[in-house]
mmCIF file of C-alpha atoms in Angstrom:
data_model
loop_
_atom_site.group_PDB
_atom_site.id
_atom_site.type_symbol
_atom_site.label_atom_id
_atom_site.label_comp_id
_atom_site.label_asym_id
_atom_site.label_seq_id
_atom_site.Cartn_x
_atom_site.Cartn_y
_atom_site.Cartn_z
ATOM 1 C CA MET U 1 -0.086 -0.008 0.010
ATOM 2 C CA ARG U 2 2.841 2.373 0.962
ATOM 3 C CA THR U 3 4.530 1.635 -2.384
ATOM 4 C CA THR U 4 1.429 2.327 -4.363
ATOM 5 C CA LYS U 5 0.825 5.537 -2.544
ATOM 6 C CA THR U 6 4.358 6.673 -2.984
ATOM 7 C CA VAL U 7 4.126 6.047 -6.739
ATOM 8 C CA GLN U 8 0.935 7.981 -6.890
ATOM 9 C CA GLN U 9 2.465 10.887 -5.047
ATOM 10 C CA GLN U 10 5.491 10.837 -7.417
ATOM 11 C CA GLN U 11 3.109 11.000 -10.356
ATOM 12 C CA GLN U 12 1.174 13.834 -8.892
ATOM 13 C CA GLN U 13 4.420 15.756 -8.185
ATOM 14 C CA GLN U 14 5.544 15.184 -11.737
ATOM 15 C CA GLN U 15 2.132 16.371 -13.086
ATOM 16 C CA GLN U 16 2.288 19.482 -10.806
ATOM 17 C CA GLN U 17 5.863 20.220 -12.121
ATOM 18 C CA GLN U 18 4.775 19.802 -15.722
ATOM 19 C CA GLN U 19 1.852 22.168 -15.195
ATOM 20 C CA GLN U 20 4.148 24.776 -13.463
ATOM 21 C CA GLN U 21 6.669 24.536 -16.367
ATOM 22 C CA GLN U 22 3.833 25.046 -18.896
ATOM 23 C CA GLN U 23 2.498 28.035 -16.981
ATOM 24 C CA GLN U 24 6.056 29.557 -16.642
ATOM 25 C CA SER U 25 6.401 29.050 -20.449
ATOM 26 C CA LEU U 26 3.128 30.697 -21.198
ATOM 27 C CA LEU U 27 3.936 33.606 -18.856
ATOM 28 C CA SER U 28 7.272 33.980 -20.437
ATOM 29 C CA GLN U 29 5.712 34.094 -23.856
ATOM 30 C CA ALA U 30 3.185 36.589 -22.732
ATOM 31 C CA ARG U 31 5.841 38.799 -21.129
ATOM 32 C CA TRP U 32 7.986 38.992 -24.175
ATOM 33 C CA GLY U 33 5.228 38.712 -26.830
ATOM 34 C CA ARG U 34 4.668 41.624 -29.035
ATOM 35 C CA LEU U 35 1.156 43.329 -28.841
ATOM 36 C CA GLU U 36 -0.037 45.105 -31.870
ATOM 37 C CA MET U 37 -2.439 47.997 -31.294
ATOM 38 C CA LYS U 38 -4.715 49.017 -34.063
ATOM 39 C CA PRO U 39 -7.213 51.689 -32.873
ATOM 40 C CA ARG U 40 -10.778 51.491 -34.196
ATOM 41 C CA MET U 41 -13.510 53.898 -33.438
ATOM 42 C CA LYS U 42 -17.211 53.211 -32.579
ATOM 43 C CA THR U 43 -20.144 54.514 -30.595
ATOM 44 C CA SER U 44 -22.824 52.428 -28.866
ATOM 45 C CA GLU U 45 -25.678 54.434 -30.344
ATOM 46 C CA LEU U 46 -27.559 53.530 -33.624
ATOM 47 C CA ASN U 47 -24.517 51.373 -34.275
ATOM 48 C CA PRO U 48 -22.435 52.893 -37.130
ATOM 49 C CA LYS U 49 -21.025 49.535 -38.050
ATOM 50 C CA GLU U 50 -24.451 48.343 -39.267
ATOM 51 C CA ASN U 51 -24.877 51.597 -41.064
ATOM 52 C CA ARG U 52 -21.487 51.347 -42.797
ATOM 53 C CA GLY U 53 -22.256 47.847 -43.828
ATOM 54 C CA ASN U 54 -25.617 48.866 -45.251
ATOM 55 C CA LYS U 55 -24.026 51.838 -47.153
ATOM 56 C CA TRP U 56 -21.206 49.630 -48.477
ATOM 57 C CA MET U 57 -23.696 47.077 -49.826
ATOM 58 C CA LEU U 58 -25.864 49.772 -51.386
ATOM 59 C CA GLN U 59 -22.950 51.803 -52.771
ATOM 60 C CA THR U 60 -25.190 54.889 -52.455
ATOM 61 C CA PRO U 61 -23.629 57.920 -50.588
ATOM 62 C CA GLY U 62 -26.143 59.419 -48.061
ATOM 63 C CA ALA U 63 -28.437 56.437 -48.150
ATOM 64 C CA THR U 64 -27.919 55.933 -44.333
ATOM 65 C CA SER U 65 -27.585 58.195 -41.377
ATOM 66 C CA TYR U 66 -27.137 57.787 -37.649
ATOM 67 C CA MET U 67 -26.929 59.757 -34.403
ATOM 68 C CA GLY U 68 -24.817 59.158 -31.343
ATOM 69 C CA CYS U 69 -22.651 60.929 -28.862
ATOM 70 C CA ILE U 70 -18.972 61.800 -28.999
ATOM 71 C CA GLY U 71 -16.608 63.941 -26.993
ATOM 72 C CA LYS U 72 -14.847 67.069 -28.281
ATOM 73 C CA ASP U 73 -11.446 65.312 -28.873
ATOM 74 C CA LYS U 74 -9.274 63.697 -31.566
ATOM 75 C CA PHE U 75 -11.311 60.498 -31.508
ATOM 76 C CA GLY U 76 -14.488 62.465 -32.008
ATOM 77 C CA GLU U 77 -12.962 64.180 -35.025
ATOM 78 C CA GLU U 78 -11.818 60.791 -36.319
ATOM 79 C CA MET U 79 -15.425 59.583 -36.062
ATOM 80 C CA LYS U 80 -16.688 62.501 -38.080
ATOM 81 C CA LYS U 81 -13.980 62.007 -40.744
ATOM 82 C CA ASN U 82 -14.634 58.261 -41.007
ATOM 83 C CA ALA U 83 -18.418 58.639 -41.334
ATOM 84 C CA GLN U 84 -17.948 61.283 -44.025
ATOM 85 C CA ALA U 85 -15.493 59.134 -45.869
ATOM 86 C CA ALA U 86 -17.854 56.179 -45.747
ATOM 87 C CA GLY U 87 -20.695 58.201 -47.176
ATOM 88 C CA VAL U 88 -22.805 58.066 -43.942
ATOM 89 C CA THR U 89 -24.660 61.088 -42.658
ATOM 90 C CA ALA U 90 -23.705 61.535 -38.993
ATOM 91 C CA HIS U 91 -25.340 64.014 -36.577
ATOM 92 C CA TYR U 92 -23.510 63.791 -33.349
ATOM 93 C CA TYR U 93 -24.260 65.114 -29.952
ATOM 94 C CA GLU U 94 -20.908 66.428 -28.708
ATOM 95 C CA ASP U 95 -20.464 66.170 -24.848
ATOM 96 C CA GLU U 96 -18.452 68.906 -23.314
ATOM 97 C CA THR U 97 -17.153 66.815 -20.368
ATOM 98 C CA ALA U 98 -16.727 63.115 -21.474
ATOM 99 C CA PRO U 99 -14.130 61.788 -23.946
ATOM 100 C CA THR U 100 -15.237 59.824 -27.014
ATOM 101 C CA GLY U 101 -15.962 56.292 -26.205
ATOM 102 C CA THR U 102 -13.288 53.787 -27.083
ATOM 103 C CA CYS U 103 -13.086 49.950 -27.246
ATOM 104 C CA ALA U 104 -9.964 47.764 -27.105
ATOM 105 C CA VAL U 105 -10.322 44.647 -29.255
ATOM 106 C CA CYS U 106 -8.009 41.658 -28.476
ATOM 107 C CA VAL U 107 -8.000 39.118 -31.256
ATOM 108 C CA VAL U 108 -6.553 35.550 -30.744
ATOM 109 C CA GLY U 109 -7.014 32.852 -33.287
ATOM 110 C CA GLY U 110 -9.681 34.918 -34.958
ATOM 111 C CA GLU U 111 -11.747 35.189 -31.816
ATOM 112 C CA ARG U 112 -12.257 38.494 -30.094
ATOM 113 C CA SER U 113 -12.466 40.005 -26.553
ATOM 114 C CA LEU U 114 -13.624 43.500 -25.988
ATOM 115 C CA ILE U 115 -12.868 46.068 -23.300
ATOM 116 C CA ALA U 116 -15.105 49.105 -23.694
ATOM 117 C CA ASN U 117 -14.641 52.628 -22.244
ATOM 118 C CA LEU U 118 -18.095 54.004 -23.134
ATOM 119 C CA SER U 119 -17.633 57.463 -21.783
ATOM 120 C CA ALA U 120 -19.430 59.954 -24.084
ATOM 121 C CA ALA U 121 -21.400 57.075 -25.655
ATOM 122 C CA ASN U 122 -23.349 56.886 -22.389
ATOM 123 C CA CYS U 123 -24.285 60.599 -22.454
ATOM 124 C CA TYR U 124 -26.642 60.924 -25.362
ATOM 125 C CA LYS U 125 -29.717 63.079 -24.623
ATOM 126 C CA SER U 126 -33.148 63.056 -26.237
ATOM 127 C CA GLU U 127 -32.933 66.862 -26.432
ATOM 128 C CA HIS U 128 -30.431 66.427 -29.199
ATOM 129 C CA LEU U 129 -32.830 64.117 -31.083
ATOM 130 C CA LYS U 130 -35.638 66.542 -30.791
ATOM 131 C CA ARG U 131 -33.647 69.390 -32.453
ATOM 132 C CA PRO U 132 -35.320 70.181 -35.862
ATOM 133 C CA GLU U 133 -32.265 69.407 -37.920
ATOM 134 C CA ASN U 134 -31.939 66.031 -36.203
ATOM 135 C CA TRP U 135 -35.672 65.049 -36.094
ATOM 136 C CA ALA U 136 -35.654 65.771 -39.901
ATOM 137 C CA LEU U 137 -33.513 62.599 -40.237
ATOM 138 C CA VAL U 138 -36.114 60.618 -38.407
ATOM 139 C CA GLU U 139 -38.958 62.128 -40.481
ATOM 140 C CA LYS U 140 -37.071 61.307 -43.655
ATOM 141 C CA ALA U 141 -36.247 57.773 -42.796
ATOM 142 C CA LYS U 142 -38.370 54.816 -43.931
ATOM 143 C CA TYR U 143 -36.336 52.209 -41.961
ATOM 144 C CA ILE U 144 -35.132 52.885 -38.430
ATOM 145 C CA TYR U 145 -32.592 50.515 -36.708
ATOM 146 C CA ILE U 146 -31.490 50.810 -33.095
ATOM 147 C CA ALA U 147 -28.998 48.588 -31.206
ATOM 148 C CA GLY U 148 -30.085 47.193 -27.870
ATOM 149 C CA PHE U 149 -27.064 48.803 -26.190
ATOM 150 C CA PHE U 150 -28.936 52.156 -26.482
ATOM 151 C CA LEU U 151 -31.390 50.900 -23.875
ATOM 152 C CA THR U 152 -28.703 51.575 -21.328
ATOM 153 C CA VAL U 153 -28.279 55.156 -22.512
ATOM 154 C CA SER U 154 -31.386 56.911 -23.628
ATOM 155 C CA PRO U 155 -34.534 54.730 -23.660
ATOM 156 C CA ASP U 156 -36.768 57.769 -23.902
ATOM 157 C CA SER U 157 -35.089 58.507 -27.272
ATOM 158 C CA ILE U 158 -35.865 55.054 -28.410
ATOM 159 C CA GLN U 159 -39.463 55.448 -27.371
ATOM 160 C CA LEU U 160 -39.842 58.603 -29.322
ATOM 161 C CA VAL U 161 -38.530 57.043 -32.466
ATOM 162 C CA ALA U 162 -40.404 53.785 -32.008
ATOM 163 C CA GLU U 163 -43.750 55.613 -31.582
ATOM 164 C CA HIS U 164 -43.004 57.764 -34.593
ATOM 165 C CA ALA U 165 -42.316 54.618 -36.653
ATOM 166 C CA ALA U 166 -45.641 53.040 -35.558
ATOM 167 C CA ALA U 167 -47.661 56.160 -36.230
ATOM 168 C CA ASN U 168 -46.144 56.676 -39.704
ATOM 169 C CA ASN U 169 -46.167 53.125 -41.006
ATOM 170 C CA LYS U 170 -42.312 52.892 -40.921
ATOM 171 C CA VAL U 171 -40.166 49.743 -40.336
ATOM 172 C CA PHE U 172 -38.635 49.720 -36.875
ATOM 173 C CA LEU U 173 -35.853 47.264 -36.222
ATOM 174 C CA MET U 174 -33.924 46.325 -33.081
ATOM 175 C CA ASN U 175 -31.098 44.127 -31.997
ATOM 176 C CA LEU U 176 -30.854 42.222 -28.719
ATOM 177 C CA SER U 177 -27.136 43.166 -28.833
ATOM 178 C CA ALA U 178 -25.842 41.389 -25.716
ATOM 179 C CA PRO U 179 -26.881 38.837 -23.005
ATOM 180 C CA PHE U 180 -26.611 41.352 -20.247
ATOM 181 C CA ILE U 181 -28.973 43.733 -21.988
ATOM 182 C CA CYS U 182 -31.685 40.848 -22.071
ATOM 183 C CA GLU U 183 -30.966 40.037 -18.470
ATOM 184 C CA PHE U 184 -30.547 43.316 -16.736
ATOM 185 C CA PHE U 185 -32.432 45.820 -18.814
ATOM 186 C CA ARG U 186 -35.535 43.683 -19.435
ATOM 187 C CA ASP U 187 -37.992 46.416 -18.353
ATOM 188 C CA ALA U 188 -36.643 48.948 -20.936
ATOM 189 C CA GLN U 189 -36.505 46.195 -23.486
ATOM 190 C CA GLU U 190 -40.150 45.143 -22.843
ATOM 191 C CA LYS U 191 -41.317 48.568 -23.375
ATOM 192 C CA VAL U 192 -40.030 48.917 -26.844
ATOM 193 C CA LEU U 193 -40.364 45.475 -28.126
ATOM 194 C CA PRO U 194 -44.066 45.754 -29.172
ATOM 195 C CA TYR U 195 -42.917 48.434 -31.797
ATOM 196 C CA ALA U 196 -40.270 46.281 -33.373
ATOM 197 C CA ASP U 197 -41.005 44.794 -36.883
ATOM 198 C CA TYR U 198 -37.761 42.971 -36.819
ATOM 199 C CA ILE U 199 -35.678 41.667 -33.871
ATOM 200 C CA PHE U 200 -32.045 40.528 -34.512
ATOM 201 C CA GLY U 201 -29.849 38.502 -32.170
ATOM 202 C CA ASN U 202 -27.427 35.644 -31.876
ATOM 203 C CA GLU U 203 -27.999 32.285 -30.221
ATOM 204 C CA THR U 204 -26.519 33.246 -26.882
ATOM 205 C CA GLU U 205 -28.591 36.370 -26.581
ATOM 206 C CA ALA U 206 -31.681 34.367 -27.658
ATOM 207 C CA LYS U 207 -31.193 31.820 -24.937
ATOM 208 C CA ILE U 208 -30.827 34.475 -22.177
ATOM 209 C CA PHE U 209 -33.823 36.286 -23.657
ATOM 210 C CA ALA U 210 -35.872 33.113 -23.205
ATOM 211 C CA LYS U 211 -34.428 32.256 -19.803
ATOM 212 C CA VAL U 212 -35.360 35.478 -18.165
ATOM 213 C CA ARG U 213 -38.978 35.106 -19.500
ATOM 214 C CA GLY U 214 -39.158 31.537 -18.118
ATOM 215 C CA TRP U 215 -39.726 29.868 -21.512
ATOM 216 C CA GLU U 216 -37.825 26.766 -20.430
ATOM 217 C CA THR U 217 -36.326 25.988 -23.823
ATOM 218 C CA GLU U 218 -32.967 26.404 -25.428
ATOM 219 C CA ASN U 219 -34.202 25.444 -28.863
ATOM 220 C CA ILE U 220 -33.334 28.476 -31.066
ATOM 221 C CA GLU U 221 -36.186 27.759 -33.554
ATOM 222 C CA GLU U 222 -38.725 27.648 -30.691
ATOM 223 C CA ILE U 223 -37.279 30.901 -29.171
ATOM 224 C CA ALA U 224 -37.278 32.651 -32.473
ATOM 225 C CA LEU U 225 -40.955 31.680 -33.054
ATOM 226 C CA LYS U 226 -41.886 32.962 -29.519
ATOM 227 C CA ILE U 227 -40.076 36.310 -30.129
ATOM 228 C CA SER U 228 -41.946 36.700 -33.329
ATOM 229 C CA GLN U 229 -45.272 36.124 -31.637
ATOM 230 C CA LEU U 230 -44.778 38.585 -28.744
ATOM 231 C CA PRO U 231 -47.503 41.308 -28.471
ATOM 232 C CA LEU U 232 -47.435 44.059 -31.072
ATOM 233 C CA ALA U 233 -48.166 47.817 -30.645
ATOM 234 C CA SER U 234 -51.151 49.399 -32.130
ATOM 235 C CA GLY U 235 -50.655 49.805 -36.001
ATOM 236 C CA LYS U 236 -48.110 46.974 -36.170
ATOM 237 C CA GLN U 237 -49.040 43.999 -38.332
ATOM 238 C CA LYS U 238 -46.333 41.336 -37.640
ATOM 239 C CA ARG U 239 -42.804 40.765 -36.335
ATOM 240 C CA ILE U 240 -39.907 38.785 -37.877
ATOM 241 C CA ALA U 241 -37.235 37.343 -35.579
ATOM 242 C CA VAL U 242 -33.781 36.702 -37.084
ATOM 243 C CA ILE U 243 -31.344 34.726 -34.983
ATOM 244 C CA THR U 244 -27.656 34.042 -36.142
ATOM 245 C CA GLN U 245 -25.749 31.047 -34.875
ATOM 246 C CA GLY U 246 -22.116 31.561 -36.027
ATOM 247 C CA ALA U 247 -21.293 28.808 -38.468
ATOM 248 C CA ASP U 248 -24.753 27.194 -38.059
ATOM 249 C CA PRO U 249 -27.795 28.170 -40.141
ATOM 250 C CA VAL U 250 -29.617 31.527 -39.552
ATOM 251 C CA VAL U 251 -33.040 31.029 -38.079
ATOM 252 C CA VAL U 252 -35.987 33.158 -39.290
ATOM 253 C CA ALA U 253 -39.358 33.189 -37.618
ATOM 254 C CA GLU U 254 -42.391 34.746 -39.508
ATOM 255 C CA ASP U 255 -46.146 34.264 -39.658
ATOM 256 C CA GLY U 256 -46.055 31.298 -37.193
ATOM 257 C CA LYS U 257 -43.400 29.517 -39.391
ATOM 258 C CA VAL U 258 -39.658 29.020 -38.931
ATOM 259 C CA LYS U 259 -37.129 28.749 -41.825
ATOM 260 C CA THR U 260 -33.419 28.140 -41.624
ATOM 261 C CA PHE U 261 -30.824 29.436 -44.046
ATOM 262 C CA PRO U 262 -27.184 28.117 -44.375
ATOM 263 C CA VAL U 263 -24.315 30.530 -43.863
ATOM 264 C CA ILE U 264 -21.336 30.671 -46.113
ATOM 265 C CA LEU U 265 -18.817 28.171 -44.740
ATOM 266 C CA LEU U 266 -15.243 29.421 -44.299
ATOM 267 C CA PRO U 267 -12.085 27.348 -43.860
ATOM 268 C CA LYS U 268 -10.657 28.054 -40.527
ATOM 269 C CA GLU U 269 -7.352 29.174 -41.944
ATOM 270 C CA LYS U 270 -9.152 32.113 -43.588
ATOM 271 C CA LEU U 271 -10.744 33.318 -40.374
ATOM 272 C CA VAL U 272 -9.017 36.580 -39.353
ATOM 273 C CA ASP U 273 -11.265 38.431 -37.033
ATOM 274 C CA THR U 274 -14.922 37.879 -35.829
ATOM 275 C CA ASN U 275 -15.218 41.456 -34.613
ATOM 276 C CA GLY U 276 -18.218 43.074 -36.388
ATOM 277 C CA ALA U 277 -19.604 39.920 -37.898
ATOM 278 C CA GLY U 278 -22.978 40.306 -36.382
ATOM 279 C CA ASP U 279 -23.132 44.005 -37.267
ATOM 280 C CA ALA U 280 -22.091 43.179 -40.813
ATOM 281 C CA PHE U 281 -24.854 40.733 -41.121
ATOM 282 C CA VAL U 282 -27.416 43.253 -39.979
ATOM 283 C CA GLY U 283 -25.977 45.812 -42.389
ATOM 284 C CA GLY U 284 -26.087 43.308 -45.305
ATOM 285 C CA PHE U 285 -29.693 42.231 -44.422
ATOM 286 C CA LEU U 286 -30.964 45.896 -44.333
ATOM 287 C CA SER U 287 -29.264 46.720 -47.715
ATOM 288 C CA GLN U 288 -31.719 44.245 -49.431
ATOM 289 C CA LEU U 289 -34.730 44.958 -47.151
ATOM 290 C CA VAL U 290 -34.733 48.696 -48.111
ATOM 291 C CA LEU U 291 -34.795 47.664 -51.734
ATOM 292 C CA GLY U 292 -37.922 45.541 -51.149
ATOM 293 C CA LYS U 293 -36.189 42.162 -51.524
ATOM 294 C CA GLY U 294 -37.549 39.019 -49.812
ATOM 295 C CA ILE U 295 -36.255 37.381 -46.603
ATOM 296 C CA GLU U 296 -34.165 34.859 -48.477
ATOM 297 C CA ASP U 297 -32.237 37.585 -50.291
ATOM 298 C CA CYS U 298 -31.908 39.673 -47.118
ATOM 299 C CA VAL U 299 -30.380 36.737 -45.161
ATOM 300 C CA ARG U 300 -28.111 35.849 -48.078
ATOM 301 C CA ALA U 301 -26.691 39.403 -48.175
ATOM 302 C CA GLY U 302 -26.275 39.409 -44.431
ATOM 303 C CA CYS U 303 -24.328 36.167 -44.603
ATOM 304 C CA TYR U 304 -22.232 37.578 -47.550
ATOM 305 C CA ALA U 305 -21.357 40.764 -45.573
ATOM 306 C CA ALA U 306 -20.397 38.816 -42.394
ATOM 307 C CA ASN U 307 -18.313 36.438 -44.439
ATOM 308 C CA VAL U 308 -16.377 39.302 -45.818
ATOM 309 C CA ILE U 309 -15.849 40.911 -42.410
ATOM 310 C CA ILE U 310 -14.432 37.830 -40.718
ATOM 311 C CA GLN U 311 -11.695 37.575 -43.297
ATOM 312 C CA ARG U 312 -10.324 41.045 -42.685
ATOM 313 C CA PRO U 313 -8.807 42.741 -39.598
ATOM 314 C CA GLY U 314 -11.152 45.019 -37.718
ATOM 315 C CA CYS U 315 -14.599 45.930 -39.018
ATOM 316 C CA THR U 316 -13.306 46.920 -42.480
ATOM 317 C CA TYR U 317 -14.742 46.393 -46.004
ATOM 318 C CA PRO U 318 -13.027 46.219 -49.487
ATOM 319 C CA GLU U 319 -13.912 49.095 -51.838
ATOM 320 C CA LYS U 320 -16.964 47.375 -53.399
ATOM 321 C CA PRO U 321 -19.017 44.299 -52.591
ATOM 322 C CA ASP U 322 -19.094 41.347 -54.953
ATOM 323 C CA PHE U 323 -22.789 40.329 -54.178
ATOM 324 C CA ASN U 324 -25.356 39.344 -56.802
#
């Protein structure tokens, strides 16, 4: 018995030593590894990434516009410059005290981690939206898209736009955006959901959305169907739920039915950066929706745009799309 125990102890010690050596090796690599920093700009309001993707697919300058909050600093100026270069009309609320929001993106093996410093992105005020020159953009728009992140910033702005869309027979679209939005901002989310003609999300967000409502299912098709059948505001006819699942098929629920659409499969060695893939999907989807195309074409365009994005560093696009 002693001999057996001694052998086991020796094996455990050897395993511990091997683990320590591996950890030291990893720490050494991390300590001396080179970290490349490539700044990218974004705000959390009316997500410009979706708007850029939409404009890129349409190739029509001025076809999209957005509002958000920036600081009066170099990053804010960069935001203005990039929006103009992309052909997107941007009406910013410029906060006097907070710096422009920034986000550090760490990409390892094509997968991303985000560290956000929202700053001015948290400071948007509905007073800016109500200004005549800004509300004119809302009046002019036929399709209005808002990211769920904005629920943490200015829910009253969302309500104003949502009610306007319902009263004027406009299409109002919204994204679940993140699991924590579904979990911790449910009340604000519940208030605006009845106005949404389209709800976008990924499988993780959809599962949390279902969990907090006690639906007791993790089946994405069932969840999408339930989302599409949630109560509608007066004047709204129906809702379409669109749930992406990474490399798995896109799930679309409409009129009590569920359809799935395959994505464009990509060899792992071609995967560069997943950052912005979901935003690109929505941008591509919207580019065909505003042209009056059917759901199948909208999903196909979304999958194409997402496929392009994940093969490039950051949320960047080539000069022109190759989509038919």
